[in-house]
CSV table of C-alpha atoms in Angstrom, one decimal:
chain,number,residue,atom,x,y,z
A,1,MET,CA,98.0,165.5,112.2
A,2,THR,CA,94.6,166.1,111.0
A,3,ALA,CA,91.4,164.9,112.9
A,4,ALA,CA,90.7,162.3,110.2
A,5,GLN,CA,94.2,160.9,110.6
A,6,ARG,CA,93.9,160.8,114.3
A,7,VAL,CA,90.7,158.6,113.9
A,8,LEU,CA,92.1,156.3,111.2
A,9,CYS,CA,95.3,155.6,113.0
A,10,PRO,CA,93.9,153.5,115.9
A,11,ILE,CA,91.6,151.6,113.4
A,12,THR,CA,94.6,150.8,111.1
A,13,MET,CA,96.7,149.5,114.0
A,14,GLY,CA,93.8,147.4,115.3
A,15,LEU,CA,93.4,145.8,111.9
A,16,LEU,CA,97.1,145.2,111.7
A,17,LEU,CA,97.2,143.5,115.2
A,18,GLN,CA,94.2,141.4,114.3
A,19,SER,CA,95.9,140.2,111.0
A,20,LEU,CA,99.1,139.3,113.0
A,21,PHE,CA,96.9,137.4,115.6
A,22,LEU,CA,95.2,135.4,112.9
A,23,LEU,CA,98.5,134.6,111.2
A,24,LEU,CA,99.8,133.4,114.5
A,25,LEU,CA,96.8,131.2,115.1
A,26,PHE,CA,97.3,129.7,111.5
A,27,LEU,CA,101.0,128.9,112.1
A,28,LEU,CA,100.2,127.3,115.4
A,29,GLY,CA,97.4,125.3,113.9
A,30,SER,CA,99.7,124.0,111.2
A,31,CYS,CA,102.2,122.9,113.8
A,32,LEU,CA,99.7,121.2,116.0
A,33,HIS,CA,97.7,119.5,113.2
A,34,PRO,CA,100.1,118.0,110.6
A,35,ALA,CA,97.1,116.9,108.4
A,36,ALA,CA,98.4,119.2,105.8
A,37,ALA,CA,101.2,116.6,105.3
A,38,PHE,CA,98.7,114.0,104.3
A,39,PRO,CA,98.2,113.0,100.7
A,40,LYS,CA,95.3,114.9,99.0
A,41,GLY,CA,92.0,113.2,99.7
A,42,CYS,CA,93.3,111.6,103.0
A,43,TYR,CA,92.1,112.6,106.5
A,44,PRO,CA,92.1,111.2,110.0
A,45,SER,CA,88.9,110.7,112.0
A,46,GLU,CA,87.5,108.7,114.9
A,47,GLU,CA,84.8,106.1,114.4
A,48,GLU,CA,83.2,104.1,117.2
A,49,GLY,CA,86.1,105.0,119.5
A,50,LEU,CA,88.7,103.8,116.8
A,51,LYS,CA,91.2,106.0,115.2
A,52,THR,CA,90.6,105.8,111.5
A,53,PHE,CA,92.5,107.0,108.5
A,54,ARG,CA,90.5,107.4,105.2
A,55,CYS,CA,92.1,107.6,101.7
A,56,SER,CA,89.1,106.3,99.8
A,57,ASN,CA,89.1,107.3,96.2
A,58,ALA,CA,92.1,109.6,96.6
A,59,GLN,CA,93.8,108.6,93.3
A,60,LEU,CA,96.7,107.0,95.1
A,61,THR,CA,99.3,104.9,93.2
A,62,GLU,CA,101.1,103.7,96.3
A,63,VAL,CA,100.6,103.1,100.0
A,64,PRO,CA,100.9,106.5,101.8
A,65,ARG,CA,103.9,106.8,104.1
A,66,ASP,CA,102.6,109.5,106.5
A,67,ILE,CA,99.9,107.4,108.0
A,68,PRO,CA,99.6,108.0,111.8
A,69,ASN,CA,101.1,105.0,113.6
A,70,ASP,CA,98.2,104.8,116.1
A,71,THR,CA,95.7,104.1,113.3
A,72,ASN,CA,93.2,101.3,114.0
A,73,LYS,CA,91.3,101.3,110.7
A,74,LEU,CA,92.8,102.1,107.4
A,75,TYR,CA,90.7,102.6,104.2
A,76,LEU,CA,92.7,102.7,100.9
A,77,ASP,CA,89.9,101.5,98.7
A,78,PHE,CA,88.9,102.8,95.3
A,79,ASN,CA,92.5,103.8,94.3
A,80,GLN,CA,95.1,102.8,91.7
A,81,ILE,CA,97.6,101.0,93.9
A,82,PRO,CA,99.4,98.4,91.6
A,83,PHE,CA,101.3,96.3,94.2
A,84,LEU,CA,102.1,95.9,97.8
A,85,PRO,CA,105.8,96.0,98.6
A,86,ARG,CA,107.6,94.4,101.5
A,87,TYR,CA,107.0,96.1,104.9
A,88,ALA,CA,104.3,98.3,103.4
A,89,PHE,CA,102.5,98.5,106.9
A,90,ARG,CA,105.2,97.8,109.3
A,91,ASP,CA,104.8,101.2,111.1
A,92,LEU,CA,101.1,100.5,112.0
A,93,PRO,CA,101.4,98.2,115.0
A,94,LEU,CA,97.8,99.0,116.2
A,95,LEU,CA,96.0,98.4,112.9
A,96,LEU,CA,92.9,96.2,113.2
A,97,GLU,CA,91.2,96.7,109.9
A,98,LEU,CA,92.7,97.2,106.4
A,99,ASP,CA,90.6,97.9,103.3
A,100,LEU,CA,92.5,97.7,100.0
A,101,SER,CA,89.5,96.7,97.8
A,102,HIS,CA,88.9,98.1,94.3
A,103,ASN,CA,92.5,98.9,93.4
A,104,ALA,CA,94.8,97.6,90.7
A,105,ILE,CA,96.8,95.3,93.0
A,106,ALA,CA,98.4,92.5,90.8
A,107,ARG,CA,101.4,91.6,93.1
A,108,VAL,CA,101.8,91.2,96.8
A,109,GLU,CA,105.4,90.8,97.9
A,110,SER,CA,106.3,88.4,100.6
A,111,GLY,CA,106.4,90.4,104.0
A,112,ALA,CA,104.0,93.0,102.7
A,113,PHE,CA,101.9,92.5,106.0
A,114,GLN,CA,104.9,92.1,108.2
A,115,GLY,CA,104.1,93.4,111.7
A,116,LEU,CA,100.3,93.1,111.4
A,117,ALA,CA,100.0,89.5,112.4
A,118,GLU,CA,99.2,90.1,116.0
A,119,HIS,CA,96.4,92.6,115.8
A,120,LEU,CA,94.9,92.7,112.3
A,121,HIS,CA,91.5,91.0,112.1
A,122,SER,CA,90.2,92.1,108.7
A,123,LEU,CA,91.9,92.4,105.4
A,124,ASP,CA,90.0,93.2,102.2
A,125,LEU,CA,91.7,92.5,98.9
A,126,SER,CA,88.5,92.1,96.8
A,127,SER,CA,88.1,93.6,93.4
A,128,ASN,CA,91.8,93.8,92.4
A,129,ARG,CA,93.9,92.1,89.7
A,130,LEU,CA,95.4,89.3,91.7
A,131,VAL,CA,96.1,86.1,89.5
A,132,SER,CA,98.6,84.3,91.7
A,133,VAL,CA,100.0,85.0,95.1
A,134,SER,CA,102.3,83.0,97.3
A,135,LYS,CA,100.9,81.8,100.6
A,136,ASP,CA,104.2,83.2,102.2
A,137,ALA,CA,102.8,86.7,101.6
A,138,PHE,CA,100.2,86.0,104.3
A,139,SER,CA,102.5,84.1,106.7
A,140,ASN,CA,101.3,84.2,110.3
A,141,LEU,CA,98.5,86.5,109.4
A,142,LYS,CA,95.4,85.8,111.6
A,143,ALA,CA,93.0,88.2,109.9
A,144,LYS,CA,89.9,87.2,107.9
A,145,VAL,CA,90.8,87.8,104.3
A,146,ASN,CA,88.5,88.8,101.4
A,147,LEU,CA,90.0,87.6,98.1
A,148,SER,CA,86.9,87.7,95.9
A,149,ASN,CA,86.5,89.3,92.5
A,150,ASN,CA,90.1,88.8,91.3
A,151,PRO,CA,91.1,87.1,88.0
A,152,TRP,CA,92.6,84.0,89.8
A,153,LEU,CA,94.5,81.3,88.1
A,154,CYS,CA,93.2,78.1,89.7
A,155,ASP,CA,96.2,75.9,90.4
A,156,CYS,CA,98.2,74.3,93.2
A,157,ARG,CA,99.5,77.8,94.3
A,158,LEU,CA,96.0,79.1,94.9
A,159,GLN,CA,95.0,76.0,96.6
A,160,GLU,CA,98.0,76.4,99.1
A,161,LEU,CA,97.0,80.1,99.6
A,162,ILE,CA,93.3,79.2,100.4
A,163,ARG,CA,94.4,76.6,102.9
A,164,ALA,CA,96.8,79.0,104.6
A,165,VAL,CA,94.4,81.9,105.2
A,166,GLU,CA,91.0,82.3,106.9
A,167,LEU,CA,88.5,83.6,104.4
A,168,ALA,CA,86.1,86.4,105.4
A,169,ALA,CA,82.5,85.2,105.7
A,170,ASP,CA,80.5,85.0,102.5
A,171,SER,CA,83.6,85.7,100.4
A,172,SER,CA,84.6,82.3,99.3
A,173,GLY,CA,82.0,82.2,96.5
A,174,GLY,CA,83.6,85.2,94.8
A,175,ILE,CA,86.9,83.3,94.3
A,176,VAL,CA,86.3,82.1,90.8
A,177,CYS,CA,88.7,80.6,88.3
A,178,ASP,CA,89.4,83.2,85.6
A,179,SER,CA,91.9,80.7,84.2
A,180,SER,CA,93.0,77.3,85.3
A,181,THR,CA,95.5,74.4,84.7
A,182,LEU,CA,92.4,72.4,83.8
A,183,GLU,CA,90.3,74.1,81.2
A,184,GLU,CA,87.0,72.7,82.4
A,185,HIS,CA,87.3,74.6,85.7
A,186,VAL,CA,87.2,78.2,84.1
A,187,GLY,CA,84.3,80.2,85.4
A,188,LYS,CA,83.6,77.9,88.3
A,189,ALA,CA,84.0,78.9,92.1
A,190,PHE,CA,87.3,77.7,93.3
A,191,LEU,CA,86.1,76.0,96.5
A,192,GLN,CA,83.5,74.1,94.4
A,193,VAL,CA,86.4,72.9,92.1
A,194,ILE,CA,88.8,71.7,94.8
A,195,ALA,CA,86.0,69.7,96.4
A,196,ASN,CA,86.7,67.1,93.7
A,197,THR,CA,90.1,68.1,92.4
A,198,ASP,CA,93.5,68.2,94.2
A,199,PHE,CA,95.5,70.7,92.0
A,200,CYS,CA,98.7,70.0,93.9
A,201,ASN,CA,98.2,66.2,93.5
A,202,VAL,CA,97.6,66.7,89.8
A,203,TYR,CA,100.7,68.8,89.6
A,204,LYS,CA,102.7,66.1,91.3
A,205,LYS,CA,101.4,63.3,89.0
A,206,THR,CA,102.2,65.5,85.9
A,207,THR,CA,105.7,66.1,87.2
A,208,ASP,CA,106.2,62.4,87.8
A,209,ILE,CA,104.9,61.5,84.4
A,210,ALA,CA,107.2,64.1,82.8
A,211,MET,CA,110.2,62.6,84.7
A,212,LEU,CA,109.3,59.1,83.7
A,213,VAL,CA,109.1,60.1,80.0
A,214,THR,CA,112.4,61.9,80.3
A,215,MET,CA,114.0,58.8,81.9
A,216,PHE,CA,112.5,56.6,79.2
A,217,GLY,CA,113.9,58.9,76.5
A,218,TRP,CA,117.3,58.6,77.8
A,219,PHE,CA,117.1,54.9,78.2
A,220,ALA,CA,115.9,54.5,74.7
A,221,MET,CA,118.8,56.6,73.5
A,222,VAL,CA,121.4,54.4,75.4
A,223,ILE,CA,119.9,51.2,74.1
A,224,SER,CA,119.8,52.5,70.5
A,225,TYR,CA,123.4,53.5,70.8
A,226,LEU,CA,124.5,50.1,72.1
A,227,VAL,CA,122.6,48.3,69.4
A,228,TYR,CA,124.3,50.6,66.8
A,229,TYR,CA,127.7,50.0,68.3
A,230,VAL,CA,127.3,46.2,68.3
A,231,ARG,CA,126.0,46.1,64.8
A,232,GLN,CA,128.7,48.4,63.6
A,233,ASN,CA,131.4,46.2,65.2
A,234,GLN,CA,129.8,43.0,63.7
A,235,GLU,CA,129.8,44.5,60.3
A,236,ASP,CA,133.5,45.6,60.6
A,237,ALA,CA,134.4,42.1,61.9
A,238,ARG,CA,132.5,40.4,59.0
A,239,ARG,CA,134.3,42.6,56.4
A,240,HIS,CA,137.7,41.9,58.0
A,241,LEU,CA,137.1,38.2,58.0
A,242,GLU,CA,136.1,38.3,54.3
A,243,TYR,CA,139.3,40.2,53.7
A,244,LEU,CA,141.3,37.6,55.5
A,245,LYS,CA,139.7,34.8,53.4
A,246,SER,CA,140.9,36.4,50.3
A,247,LEU,CA,144.6,36.4,51.5
A,248,PRO,CA,147.2,33.5,51.0
A,249,SER,CA,146.7,30.9,53.7
A,250,LYS,CA,149.9,31.5,55.7
A,251,GLN,CA,149.3,35.2,56.0
A,252,ARG,CA,145.6,34.6,56.6
A,253,ARG,CA,146.2,32.3,59.5
A,254,SER,CA,148.6,34.9,61.1
A,255,GLU,CA,146.1,37.7,60.7
A,256,GLU,CA,143.1,35.5,61.8
A,257,SER,CA,144.9,34.7,65.1
A,258,SER,CA,145.7,38.3,65.5
A,259,THR,CA,142.0,39.2,64.8
A,260,ILE,CA,140.8,36.6,67.2
A,261,SER,CA,143.1,37.7,70.0
A,262,THR,CA,142.0,41.3,69.4
A,263,VAL,CA,138.4,40.4,69.7
A,264,VAL,CA,139.1,38.4,72.8
């Protein structure tokens, strides 16, 4: 072995050991920090002593499944999530704040917030595509809810929803009728509209009127049939009597008595 080789050999071994050491650290880091499993653009942090998980503007099309179950604040805003399925957040028992604003949410299934009723105190669904949502989707939820800037259909269903949830402060003015069962309400704030209009009562009256119209229609059909039936029988009886008058008297009497007994 030459002198140069004797000098290079320890250096090469040192570099090799250093590379193996760095590789080992990387593997241990991957095991200890499972952040690599998170969706692209999502990361955990700690804010004001609360464990936070941020997925803002991460181009998500669904609620992530690998959210740490000790998360206190979850930000899923500015994504492309189209709907919230049943039990979407059931593995987050410590969640306090949930931000779903600026998505494409058009449907919220009943039970989507199942398991959050006890702790969640803030839910932001503003700036989505909500038109109509059942109040059952927010059953037992105690959180303050922001429903502003959605294309709401103002009807009895929305009225029941508003009465079932606690609206976030200063958000009620943003709940505007994009469409309505009553055309004159389009473009107006919903809380302003229901101050003078009870949508559920209007719906009930409309239903009652429809039932009355239907019943009257059936009644008119029955009366018309009875009138037709009586007139038809009278016409048949008149023709039969005229026929009897044209017969010889003996035969006529016999058939008249038969006709009278039949009529009786």
